[in-house]
Amino acid sequence: MSKPLFYLSIILLTASGTLSCRLDKPDPLPERPKCTVRLVLDRETGVEESDEPLQLSKTTTNDLYAVQIYKKGNLSYSTTPSMYGIFNDETLITLPLEFDELYKIEVSQVPNGKNLIARGDNGGYNAPFWVGGLSGGPGKVNNQFVIASMNNFIKGINKGTAKIIQTNGTQAEYDWPPISRFYGVIEDYRPEEGGEVVIPLKLVGFGLTIVPQRFSEGTIEIKINFGPTFTLTPENPRAITKQIFTFKNPKNQDWTEDDYSEEIGMSIVWTKADREKVTFRTSTDPITVRRKTNKILTLPCEDKTSNSIVFDREDDTLTDDHETLAPRP
């Protein structure tokens, strides 16, 4: 056989073998085997103080849940989840996972969220259920998981900012919103068919109580920086009693830790009937608030100054952290 014919035969045989390999390759590639895992949420239970019980609201059909699922790569988890879902029924949260993969599962719950979180024109819920970036929009309840992408996932699942419906019906977005919030996350979960994964949900917030003493005239205005403003009157002096707020979590820390705390700016001004103003606290003088702790601020509405008392109790009770604010000169 001549050399040209020999080389031509080799080329044809090689091409035939390559073509044969391509024909033998399945198209499309078979999916990896999957399983369905039930999600069980273990929410932190009753938080109460001995003289004024505060029971955290129980799970209801008005609660909203945000769930995001991250798949582990070679070394770490991607910052973008692979799936997300917004639910209003805990029993419908089943996780479609692949065998032999490791997952991170992140959950946030807003009790009574259907009545507290402001809705957008598309019928979805605003922060903390906002989906996408600046061009995104309020997240819709779908009670199932959808594929996530870099610009299509729940942005505020681990942040406190929320757009809420206020008592007067208007909408407002606050970094420290006056609502309850629960959060939990687990990592390195390997699924198995028929299994269930339990995620402890912790209260990521604090309580605030304002106690005016001998308050008989004028109004007291409490304004929280990047938060709501409250007004107390002699007719309703205990309007702020164990009001729960959600933390902002500005540094993306583990806000479920027992000793987690934040500093918030808060101005407290008493305007008397004759328009004289008495300042108890300025917004540049921050107050430290701790997770699952009720901060009690006592305001002596007279010339005398009371002593500060600090109660610091933990376990499963909402601990009192008592502070008396003297009028500023």
Short mmCIF file of C-alpha atoms in Angstrom, two decimals:
data_model
loop_
_atom_site.label_atom_id
_atom_site.label_comp_id
_atom_site.label_asym_id
_atom_site.label_seq_id
_atom_site.Cartn_x
_atom_site.Cartn_y
_atom_site.Cartn_z
CA MET A 1 0.00 0.00 0.00
CA SER A 2 1.35 3.42 -0.89
CA LYS A 3 2.08 5.91 1.90
CA PRO A 4 -0.73 8.32 0.90
CA LEU A 5 -3.30 5.53 1.01
CA PHE A 6 -1.90 4.30 4.33
CA TYR A 7 -2.23 7.72 5.97
CA LEU A 8 -5.72 8.16 4.50
CA SER A 9 -6.79 4.83 6.02
CA ILE A 10 -5.54 5.89 9.45
CA ILE A 11 -7.42 9.21 9.23
CA LEU A 12 -10.66 7.46 8.21
CA LEU A 13 -10.34 4.89 11.00
CA THR A 14 -9.66 7.62 13.55
CA ALA A 15 -12.64 9.64 12.38
CA SER A 16 -14.82 6.54 12.42
CA GLY A 17 -13.78 5.77 15.99
CA THR A 18 -14.42 9.35 17.08
CA LEU A 19 -17.81 9.36 15.42
CA SER A 20 -18.63 6.04 17.04
CA CYS A 21 -17.78 7.47 20.48
CA ARG A 22 -20.01 10.46 19.92
CA LEU A 23 -22.89 8.29 18.81
CA ASP A 24 -22.51 6.13 21.90
CA LYS A 25 -22.64 9.14 24.28
CA PRO A 26 -26.11 9.68 25.77
CA ASP A 27 -27.76 12.97 24.93
CA PRO A 28 -28.78 14.50 27.21
CA LEU A 29 -26.63 13.23 30.05
CA PRO A 30 -28.62 11.35 32.71
CA GLU A 31 -29.50 13.38 35.82
CA ARG A 32 -27.94 12.48 39.12
CA PRO A 33 -30.30 10.54 41.39
CA LYS A 34 -32.36 12.80 43.64
CA CYS A 35 -34.38 12.38 46.81
CA THR A 36 -36.98 14.41 48.67
CA VAL A 37 -36.19 15.44 52.24
CA ARG A 38 -38.72 16.90 54.66
CA LEU A 39 -37.74 20.11 56.44
CA VAL A 40 -38.60 20.32 60.16
CA LEU A 41 -38.31 23.72 61.84
CA ASP A 42 -37.55 23.71 65.56
CA ARG A 43 -38.48 27.26 66.60
CA GLU A 44 -37.35 28.78 69.88
CA THR A 45 -40.24 28.53 72.33
CA GLY A 46 -41.90 30.83 74.83
CA VAL A 47 -39.97 33.81 76.05
CA GLU A 48 -41.44 35.40 79.15
CA GLU A 49 -40.65 37.66 82.07
CA SER A 50 -42.06 36.80 85.49
CA ASP A 51 -44.20 39.87 86.07
CA GLU A 52 -45.27 40.57 82.47
CA PRO A 53 -45.46 37.39 80.35
CA LEU A 54 -44.48 37.67 76.72
CA GLN A 55 -45.29 34.56 74.74
CA LEU A 56 -43.74 34.52 71.30
CA SER A 57 -46.48 34.11 68.74
CA LYS A 58 -47.16 30.52 67.79
CA THR A 59 -46.89 29.22 64.25
CA THR A 60 -49.97 30.19 62.24
CA THR A 61 -51.17 30.08 58.66
CA ASN A 62 -50.18 33.74 58.39
CA ASP A 63 -46.46 33.05 58.85
CA LEU A 64 -44.03 33.50 55.97
CA TYR A 65 -40.89 31.42 55.36
CA ALA A 66 -37.87 32.08 53.15
CA VAL A 67 -35.66 29.06 52.39
CA GLN A 68 -32.42 28.98 50.38
CA ILE A 69 -30.34 25.93 49.49
CA TYR A 70 -26.61 26.07 48.71
CA LYS A 71 -24.59 23.20 47.23
CA LYS A 72 -21.00 22.69 48.37
CA GLY A 73 -18.29 22.85 45.73
CA ASN A 74 -14.78 21.43 45.98
CA LEU A 75 -13.81 23.53 48.98
CA SER A 76 -16.69 25.76 50.05
CA TYR A 77 -20.26 26.85 49.44
CA SER A 78 -21.11 29.25 46.67
CA THR A 79 -22.30 32.68 47.74
CA THR A 80 -25.22 32.22 45.35
CA PRO A 81 -27.81 29.58 46.32
CA SER A 82 -28.82 26.88 43.87
CA MET A 83 -32.51 27.05 44.85
CA TYR A 84 -34.85 29.25 46.85
CA GLY A 85 -38.50 29.28 47.84
CA ILE A 86 -41.00 31.46 49.67
CA PHE A 87 -43.66 29.56 51.60
CA ASN A 88 -46.73 30.27 53.71
CA ASP A 89 -47.21 26.65 54.75
CA GLU A 90 -44.45 24.88 56.67
CA THR A 91 -45.81 21.43 55.77
CA LEU A 92 -45.12 22.08 52.08
CA ILE A 93 -41.39 22.65 52.53
CA THR A 94 -39.79 19.54 51.04
CA LEU A 95 -36.24 19.75 49.73
CA PRO A 96 -35.37 18.29 46.29
CA LEU A 97 -31.74 17.29 46.87
CA GLU A 98 -29.17 15.06 45.15
CA PHE A 99 -27.57 12.05 46.78
CA ASP A 100 -23.89 12.26 47.77
CA GLU A 101 -23.88 16.05 47.82
CA LEU A 102 -23.35 18.36 50.79
CA TYR A 103 -25.79 21.19 51.34
CA LYS A 104 -26.19 24.37 53.35
CA ILE A 105 -29.84 25.19 54.15
CA GLU A 106 -30.86 28.65 55.34
CA VAL A 107 -34.31 29.54 56.72
CA SER A 108 -35.93 32.75 57.91
CA GLN A 109 -39.45 33.06 59.33
CA VAL A 110 -41.61 36.12 59.96
CA PRO A 111 -44.51 35.25 62.30
CA ASN A 112 -47.76 36.75 60.99
CA GLY A 113 -45.76 37.96 58.01
CA LYS A 114 -48.77 37.92 55.69
CA ASN A 115 -50.25 40.76 57.74
CA LEU A 116 -47.02 42.56 58.65
CA ILE A 117 -44.85 42.63 55.51
CA ALA A 118 -45.82 45.18 52.85
CA ARG A 119 -46.77 43.79 49.44
CA GLY A 120 -45.72 45.08 46.04
CA ASP A 121 -47.72 45.71 42.89
CA ASN A 122 -46.95 42.17 41.74
CA GLY A 123 -48.60 40.70 44.84
CA GLY A 124 -45.26 39.59 46.28
CA TYR A 125 -43.73 40.53 49.62
CA ASN A 126 -41.11 43.22 50.13
CA ALA A 127 -37.99 42.95 52.30
CA PRO A 128 -36.94 40.60 53.77
CA PHE A 129 -38.48 38.60 50.89
CA TRP A 130 -37.15 40.80 48.07
CA VAL A 131 -35.87 38.69 45.17
CA GLY A 132 -33.05 39.98 42.97
CA GLY A 133 -30.95 43.13 43.09
CA LEU A 134 -31.91 46.71 42.26
CA SER A 135 -33.89 45.49 39.28
CA GLY A 136 -35.59 42.75 41.33
CA GLY A 137 -38.95 42.86 43.02
CA PRO A 138 -41.11 41.62 45.88
CA GLY A 139 -40.92 37.84 46.25
CA LYS A 140 -44.05 35.84 45.53
CA VAL A 141 -45.23 32.93 47.63
CA ASN A 142 -44.92 29.84 45.44
CA ASN A 143 -44.71 27.07 48.08
CA GLN A 144 -42.08 25.34 45.97
CA PHE A 145 -38.43 25.73 45.09
CA VAL A 146 -37.21 27.51 41.98
CA ILE A 147 -33.76 27.61 40.41
CA ALA A 148 -31.68 30.51 41.71
CA SER A 149 -29.08 32.56 39.86
CA MET A 150 -26.70 35.42 40.59
CA ASN A 151 -29.52 37.95 40.25
CA ASN A 152 -32.40 35.76 41.30
CA PHE A 153 -32.44 34.82 44.97
CA ILE A 154 -33.69 36.22 48.28
CA LYS A 155 -31.32 39.06 49.12
CA GLY A 156 -32.30 39.86 52.70
CA ILE A 157 -32.74 36.42 54.23
CA ASN A 158 -29.98 37.06 56.80
CA LYS A 159 -30.57 40.79 57.29
CA GLY A 160 -33.06 42.56 59.53
CA THR A 161 -34.32 45.20 57.10
CA ALA A 162 -38.05 44.85 56.46
CA LYS A 163 -40.74 46.87 54.74
CA ILE A 164 -43.79 46.67 56.97
CA ILE A 165 -47.39 47.81 57.13
CA GLN A 166 -47.72 50.33 59.95
CA THR A 167 -50.71 50.68 62.25
CA ASN A 168 -52.00 53.63 60.19
CA GLY A 169 -51.92 51.54 57.02
CA THR A 170 -48.87 53.19 55.43
CA GLN A 171 -45.75 51.29 54.40
CA ALA A 172 -42.28 51.95 55.79
CA GLU A 173 -38.90 50.20 55.53
CA TYR A 174 -36.78 49.97 58.67
CA ASP A 175 -33.38 48.49 59.47
CA TRP A 176 -34.65 47.70 63.00
CA PRO A 177 -38.30 46.85 62.27
CA PRO A 178 -40.74 46.30 65.18
CA ILE A 179 -41.52 42.69 64.24
CA SER A 180 -40.43 39.21 65.35
CA ARG A 181 -38.00 37.28 63.20
CA PHE A 182 -36.56 33.78 63.44
CA TYR A 183 -33.50 32.46 61.60
CA GLY A 184 -31.58 29.20 61.32
CA VAL A 185 -28.95 27.58 59.13
CA ILE A 186 -27.22 24.20 58.92
CA GLU A 187 -24.23 23.14 56.84
CA ASP A 188 -22.80 19.91 55.43
CA TYR A 189 -26.12 18.11 55.31
CA ARG A 190 -25.99 14.93 53.21
CA PRO A 191 -29.50 13.88 52.12
CA GLU A 192 -31.02 10.43 52.20
CA GLU A 193 -34.32 9.20 50.81
CA GLY A 194 -37.21 9.58 53.21
CA GLY A 195 -35.09 11.54 55.66
CA GLU A 196 -35.76 14.80 57.40
CA VAL A 197 -33.53 17.66 58.40
CA VAL A 198 -34.22 19.64 61.57
CA ILE A 199 -33.20 23.30 61.61
CA PRO A 200 -33.35 25.17 64.92
CA LEU A 201 -34.84 28.63 64.44
CA LYS A 202 -33.66 31.31 66.88
CA LEU A 203 -35.21 34.68 67.67
CA VAL A 204 -32.93 37.27 66.04
CA GLY A 205 -34.23 40.23 67.94
CA PHE A 206 -34.65 41.99 71.26
CA GLY A 207 -37.37 43.55 73.38
CA LEU A 208 -37.82 47.18 74.38
CA THR A 209 -39.85 48.56 77.27
CA ILE A 210 -40.19 52.28 78.13
CA VAL A 211 -41.33 53.03 81.69
CA PRO A 212 -42.17 56.71 82.36
CA GLN A 213 -42.39 57.56 86.05
CA ARG A 214 -44.86 60.21 87.28
CA PHE A 215 -45.62 61.14 83.68
CA SER A 216 -48.67 63.41 83.77
CA GLU A 217 -48.29 65.97 81.01
CA GLY A 218 -47.07 66.44 77.44
CA THR A 219 -45.70 63.69 75.20
CA ILE A 220 -42.59 61.50 75.07
CA GLU A 221 -41.17 60.80 71.62
CA ILE A 222 -38.88 57.81 71.08
CA LYS A 223 -37.18 57.80 67.69
CA ILE A 224 -34.96 54.90 66.66
CA ASN A 225 -32.32 55.64 64.03
CA PHE A 226 -33.39 53.90 60.80
CA GLY A 227 -36.34 52.58 62.76
CA PRO A 228 -39.83 53.69 63.79
CA THR A 229 -40.88 56.60 65.99
CA PHE A 230 -43.20 56.10 68.97
CA THR A 231 -45.13 58.68 70.98
CA LEU A 232 -46.21 58.14 74.58
CA THR A 233 -49.00 60.10 76.29
CA PRO A 234 -50.17 60.20 79.93
CA GLU A 235 -53.30 58.32 78.77
CA ASN A 236 -51.17 55.48 77.36
CA PRO A 237 -47.77 55.64 79.08
CA ARG A 238 -46.91 51.94 78.63
CA ALA A 239 -47.48 51.80 74.88
CA ILE A 240 -43.98 50.35 74.45
CA THR A 241 -43.95 47.28 76.64
CA LYS A 242 -41.83 44.35 75.52
CA GLN A 243 -42.07 45.46 71.92
CA ILE A 244 -39.94 43.05 69.90
CA PHE A 245 -37.60 44.36 67.20
CA THR A 246 -35.49 42.52 64.65
CA PHE A 247 -31.74 43.11 64.63
CA LYS A 248 -30.20 44.80 61.60
CA ASN A 249 -27.16 42.45 61.44
CA PRO A 250 -25.03 45.00 59.54
CA LYS A 251 -21.81 42.95 59.73
CA ASN A 252 -23.37 39.66 58.60
CA GLN A 253 -22.45 37.96 61.87
CA ASP A 254 -24.03 34.93 63.53
CA TRP A 255 -27.00 36.76 65.01
CA THR A 256 -28.34 33.56 66.61
CA GLU A 257 -25.54 33.42 69.20
CA ASP A 258 -26.75 33.77 72.79
CA ASP A 259 -24.44 36.73 73.46
CA TYR A 260 -25.14 38.55 70.18
CA SER A 261 -25.72 42.29 70.61
CA GLU A 262 -25.98 45.48 68.59
CA GLU A 263 -25.78 49.19 69.29
CA ILE A 264 -28.66 51.34 68.08
CA GLY A 265 -29.09 55.09 68.14
CA MET A 266 -32.23 56.29 69.87
CA SER A 267 -33.41 59.74 70.87
CA ILE A 268 -35.90 60.13 73.73
CA VAL A 269 -37.40 63.58 74.31
CA TRP A 270 -40.17 64.62 76.70
CA THR A 271 -42.07 67.70 75.53
CA LYS A 272 -43.99 69.19 78.46
CA ALA A 273 -47.33 70.98 78.23
CA ASP A 274 -45.56 74.37 78.19
CA ARG A 275 -43.39 73.15 75.24
CA GLU A 276 -40.30 72.83 77.40
CA LYS A 277 -38.20 69.89 76.18
CA VAL A 278 -36.37 67.40 78.40
CA THR A 279 -33.87 65.12 76.63
CA PHE A 280 -33.25 61.70 78.15
CA ARG A 281 -31.18 60.29 75.30
CA THR A 282 -29.72 61.61 72.04
CA SER A 283 -29.40 59.61 68.84
CA THR A 284 -25.60 59.91 68.99
CA ASP A 285 -25.51 58.05 72.32
CA PRO A 286 -26.20 54.43 71.30
CA ILE A 287 -27.93 51.83 73.44
CA THR A 288 -26.67 48.24 73.55
CA VAL A 289 -29.39 45.65 72.99
CA ARG A 290 -28.88 41.90 73.32
CA ARG A 291 -30.53 38.94 71.68
CA LYS A 292 -33.61 37.63 73.47
CA THR A 293 -33.24 40.38 76.10
CA ASN A 294 -35.84 42.97 77.06
CA LYS A 295 -34.20 46.39 77.39
CA ILE A 296 -36.09 48.43 80.03
CA LEU A 297 -35.57 52.20 80.00
CA THR A 298 -37.04 54.00 83.00
CA LEU A 299 -37.72 57.72 82.52
CA PRO A 300 -38.15 59.78 85.72
CA CYS A 301 -40.40 62.61 84.55
CA GLU A 302 -39.41 64.94 87.38
CA ASP A 303 -36.33 66.70 88.66
CA LYS A 304 -35.09 63.74 90.70
CA THR A 305 -32.91 61.04 89.19
CA SER A 306 -33.46 57.36 89.92
CA ASN A 307 -30.67 54.83 90.24
CA SER A 308 -29.96 52.45 87.36
CA ILE A 309 -30.84 48.81 87.88
CA VAL A 310 -29.64 46.05 85.58
CA PHE A 311 -31.30 42.63 85.43
CA ASP A 312 -29.36 40.14 83.35
CA ARG A 313 -31.15 36.78 83.24
CA GLU A 314 -30.98 34.20 80.49
CA ASP A 315 -32.17 30.58 79.98
CA ASP A 316 -35.51 30.53 78.14
CA THR A 317 -36.81 33.84 79.49
CA LEU A 318 -36.73 37.27 77.93
CA THR A 319 -34.18 38.83 80.25
CA ASP A 320 -34.63 42.35 81.64
CA ASP A 321 -31.75 44.77 81.11
CA HIS A 322 -32.94 47.71 83.20
CA GLU A 323 -31.55 51.22 82.77
CA THR A 324 -32.78 54.53 84.18
CA LEU A 325 -32.19 57.58 82.01
CA ALA A 326 -31.64 60.86 83.82
CA PRO A 327 -32.68 64.10 82.03
CA ARG A 328 -29.81 65.74 80.17
CA PRO A 329 -28.76 69.24 81.28
#
